[in-house]
C-alpha atoms as one frame of an Amber mdcrd trajectory, in Angstrom:
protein
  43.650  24.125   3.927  42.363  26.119   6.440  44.510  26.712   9.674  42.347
  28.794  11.802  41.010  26.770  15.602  38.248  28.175  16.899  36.967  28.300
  20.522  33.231  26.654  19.870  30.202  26.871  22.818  28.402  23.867  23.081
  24.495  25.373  23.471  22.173  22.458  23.092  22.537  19.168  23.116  19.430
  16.595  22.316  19.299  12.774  21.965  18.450  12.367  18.648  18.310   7.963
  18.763  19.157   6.128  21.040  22.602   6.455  20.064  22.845   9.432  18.171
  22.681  13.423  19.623  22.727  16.192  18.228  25.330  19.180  19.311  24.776
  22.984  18.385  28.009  24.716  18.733  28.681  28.484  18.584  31.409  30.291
  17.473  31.178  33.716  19.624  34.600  35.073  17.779  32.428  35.444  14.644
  29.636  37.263  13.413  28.842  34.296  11.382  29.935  30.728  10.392  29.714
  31.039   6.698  30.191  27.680   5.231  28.704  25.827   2.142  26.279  22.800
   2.337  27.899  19.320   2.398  30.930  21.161   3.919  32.507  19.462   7.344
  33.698  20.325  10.509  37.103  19.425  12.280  37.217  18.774  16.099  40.492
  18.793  18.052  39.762  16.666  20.861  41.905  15.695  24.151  42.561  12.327
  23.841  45.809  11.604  22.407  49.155  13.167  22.419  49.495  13.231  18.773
  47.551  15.598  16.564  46.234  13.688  14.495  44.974  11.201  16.386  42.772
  13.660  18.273  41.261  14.918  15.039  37.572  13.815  14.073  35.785  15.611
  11.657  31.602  15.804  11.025  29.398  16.826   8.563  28.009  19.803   8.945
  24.125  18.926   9.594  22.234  22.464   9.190  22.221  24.957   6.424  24.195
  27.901   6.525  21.902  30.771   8.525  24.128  33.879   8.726  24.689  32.816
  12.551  27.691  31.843  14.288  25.798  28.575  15.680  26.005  25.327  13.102
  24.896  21.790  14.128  26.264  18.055  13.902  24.794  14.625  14.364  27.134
  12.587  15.688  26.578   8.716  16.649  28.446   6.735  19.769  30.861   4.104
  17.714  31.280   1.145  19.949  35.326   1.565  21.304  35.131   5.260  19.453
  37.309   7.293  21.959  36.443  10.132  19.853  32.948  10.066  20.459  32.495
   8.655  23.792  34.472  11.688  24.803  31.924  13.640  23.111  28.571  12.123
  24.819  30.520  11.943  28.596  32.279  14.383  28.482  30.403  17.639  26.675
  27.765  19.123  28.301  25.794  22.397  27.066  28.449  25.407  28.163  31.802
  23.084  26.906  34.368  24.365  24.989  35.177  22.806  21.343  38.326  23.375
  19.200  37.178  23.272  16.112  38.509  24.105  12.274  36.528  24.572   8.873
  34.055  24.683   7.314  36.079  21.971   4.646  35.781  19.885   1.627  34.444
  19.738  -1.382  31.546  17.715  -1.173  29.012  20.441  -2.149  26.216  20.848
  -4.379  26.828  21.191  -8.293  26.744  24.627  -9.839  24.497  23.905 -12.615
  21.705  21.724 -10.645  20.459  20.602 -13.987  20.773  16.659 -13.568  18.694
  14.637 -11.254  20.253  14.481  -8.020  20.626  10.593  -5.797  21.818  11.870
  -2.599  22.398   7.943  -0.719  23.451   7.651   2.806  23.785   5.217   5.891
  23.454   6.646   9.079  24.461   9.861  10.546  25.362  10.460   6.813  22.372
  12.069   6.073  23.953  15.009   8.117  25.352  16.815   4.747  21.966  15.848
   2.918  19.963  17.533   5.489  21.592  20.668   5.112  21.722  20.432   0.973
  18.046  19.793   1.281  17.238  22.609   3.140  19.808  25.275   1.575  17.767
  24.347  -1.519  13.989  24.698  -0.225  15.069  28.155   1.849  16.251  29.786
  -1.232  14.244  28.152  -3.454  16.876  27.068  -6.239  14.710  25.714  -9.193
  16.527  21.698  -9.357  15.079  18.776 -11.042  14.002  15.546  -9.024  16.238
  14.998  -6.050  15.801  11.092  -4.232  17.301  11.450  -0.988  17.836   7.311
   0.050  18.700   6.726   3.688  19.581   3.355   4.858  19.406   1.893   8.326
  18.831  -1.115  10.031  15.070  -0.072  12.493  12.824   2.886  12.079  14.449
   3.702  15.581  17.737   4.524  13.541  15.875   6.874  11.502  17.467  11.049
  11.776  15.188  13.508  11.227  12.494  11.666   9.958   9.457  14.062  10.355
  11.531  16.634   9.113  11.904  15.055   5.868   8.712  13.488   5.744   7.584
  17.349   5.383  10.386  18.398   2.672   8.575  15.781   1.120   5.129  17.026
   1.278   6.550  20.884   0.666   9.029  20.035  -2.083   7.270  18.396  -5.408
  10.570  17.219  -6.987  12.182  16.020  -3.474  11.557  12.358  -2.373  12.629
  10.972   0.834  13.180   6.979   0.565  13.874   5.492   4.093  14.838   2.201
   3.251  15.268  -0.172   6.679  17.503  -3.601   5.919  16.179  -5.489   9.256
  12.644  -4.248  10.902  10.039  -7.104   9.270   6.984  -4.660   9.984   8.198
  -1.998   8.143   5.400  -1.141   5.554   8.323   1.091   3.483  11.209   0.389
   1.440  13.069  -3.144   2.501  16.948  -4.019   2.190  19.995  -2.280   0.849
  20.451   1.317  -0.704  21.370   0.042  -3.926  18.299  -1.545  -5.052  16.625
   1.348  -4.919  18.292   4.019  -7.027  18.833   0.628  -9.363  15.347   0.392
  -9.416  14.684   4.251  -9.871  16.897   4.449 -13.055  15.512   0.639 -14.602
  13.021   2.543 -16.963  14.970   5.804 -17.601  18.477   6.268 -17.387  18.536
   9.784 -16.968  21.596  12.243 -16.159  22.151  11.861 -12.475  24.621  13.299
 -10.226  25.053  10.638  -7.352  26.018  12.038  -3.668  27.359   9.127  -1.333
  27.685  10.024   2.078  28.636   6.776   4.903  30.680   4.068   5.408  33.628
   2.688   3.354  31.355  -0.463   2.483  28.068   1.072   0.983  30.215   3.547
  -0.624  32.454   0.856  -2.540  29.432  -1.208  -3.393  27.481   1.891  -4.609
  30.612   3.077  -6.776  30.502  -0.169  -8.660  27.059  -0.568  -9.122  26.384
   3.170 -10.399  29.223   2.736 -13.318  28.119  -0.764 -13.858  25.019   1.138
 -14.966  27.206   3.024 -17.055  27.429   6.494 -15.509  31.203   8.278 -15.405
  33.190   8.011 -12.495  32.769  12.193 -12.562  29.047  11.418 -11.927  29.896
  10.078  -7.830  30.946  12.452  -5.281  31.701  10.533  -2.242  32.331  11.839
   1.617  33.560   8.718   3.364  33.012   8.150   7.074  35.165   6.195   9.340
């Protein structure tokens, strides 16, 4: 595991929803922040004594640009010390320690299966940058169903940016899928009815990305083998 804290510049900052912004940090010690899609971020943050309770680690949301500058989404968690500090305290010109790029939650080698990439929230922050890694260079993949679930349109990241991979990507498909706004002309409920639906007629090879919280994650797990896919299908990056 990496060791190496970095001294990151906070250069932007922009309100994303109404409680979600968006933070574009730069690493001036490097040339560039060379990190793989999917791959996360590790903040060291004042507010404990104890290391690890300081720690809070975030997707990373853009692709990899041979800058030093990355992004993350990053949503205000009611009683969240971690990221109330971030929205009061961080202002464009803070300092950040950070550590990474991390995990393991990239994209396969072969790209040959179907990809479900499902996600609550701000975890659509890995997706994004997947998404776009594989548009800007063009890697030849079959269908890819990104399914985002939230609660009101408002809760929506990045929507007219993926409404246009859409458009500019033949095998991409962006599924918003809202579980409480009764005017919503789109996809209604949970995540799991749709990729259930999807794969009703043809159960294809799928690799299945699951990016949120503990709960959609556990449900999704069970429902994807209980449609008889290996456990080796699910990659998982759990939030919270």
């Amino acid at each position: 595991m990496q060791e190496i804290w970095y001294t990151g510049i906070v250069t932007r900052l922009v309100d994303e929803t109404h409680n979600t912004r968006r933070f574009w940090i730069r690493i001036p010690e490097l040339e560039r922040f060379d990190f793989k899609p999917g791959q996360f971020v590790t903040l060291d943050l004042p507010i404990h004594e104890k290391k690890n309770k300081r720690w809070r680690s975030y997707s990373i949301a853009s692709h990899p640009d041979s800058t030093n500058i990355f992004e993350l989404v990053i949503v205000l968690l009611e009683g969240g010390v971690g990221s109330t500090y971030l929205f009061n305290e961080i202002k464009e010109g803070s300092t950040l320690q950070v550590r990474g790029p991390l995990g393991m939650f990239t994209l396969p080698a072969d790209m040959e299966k179907d990809l479900f990439l499902i996600c609550t929230g701000t975890g659509i922050a890995p997706f994004r940058s997947m998404v776009q890694y594989i548009q800007l260079h063009q890697l030849p993949h079959p269908d890819i169903h990104l399914i985002f679930g939230c609660r009101y349109e408002q809760d929506l990241l990045y929507a007219e940016e993926m409404r246009q991979l859409d458009k500019d990507m033949p095998r991409f498909h962006y599924i918003p899928t809202l579980s409480r706004q009764e005017d919503w002309t789109g996809k209604k409920g949970y995540v799991h009815s749709i990729y259930e639906e999807i794969l009703a007629d043809n159960k294809r090879p799928a690799n299945f990305y699951l990016c949120g919280w503990k709960a959609m994650i556990d449900e999704a797990r069970q429902r994807i083998t209980a449609m008889g896919y290996d456990r080796h299908d699910i990659h998982l990056e759990l939030y919270g």
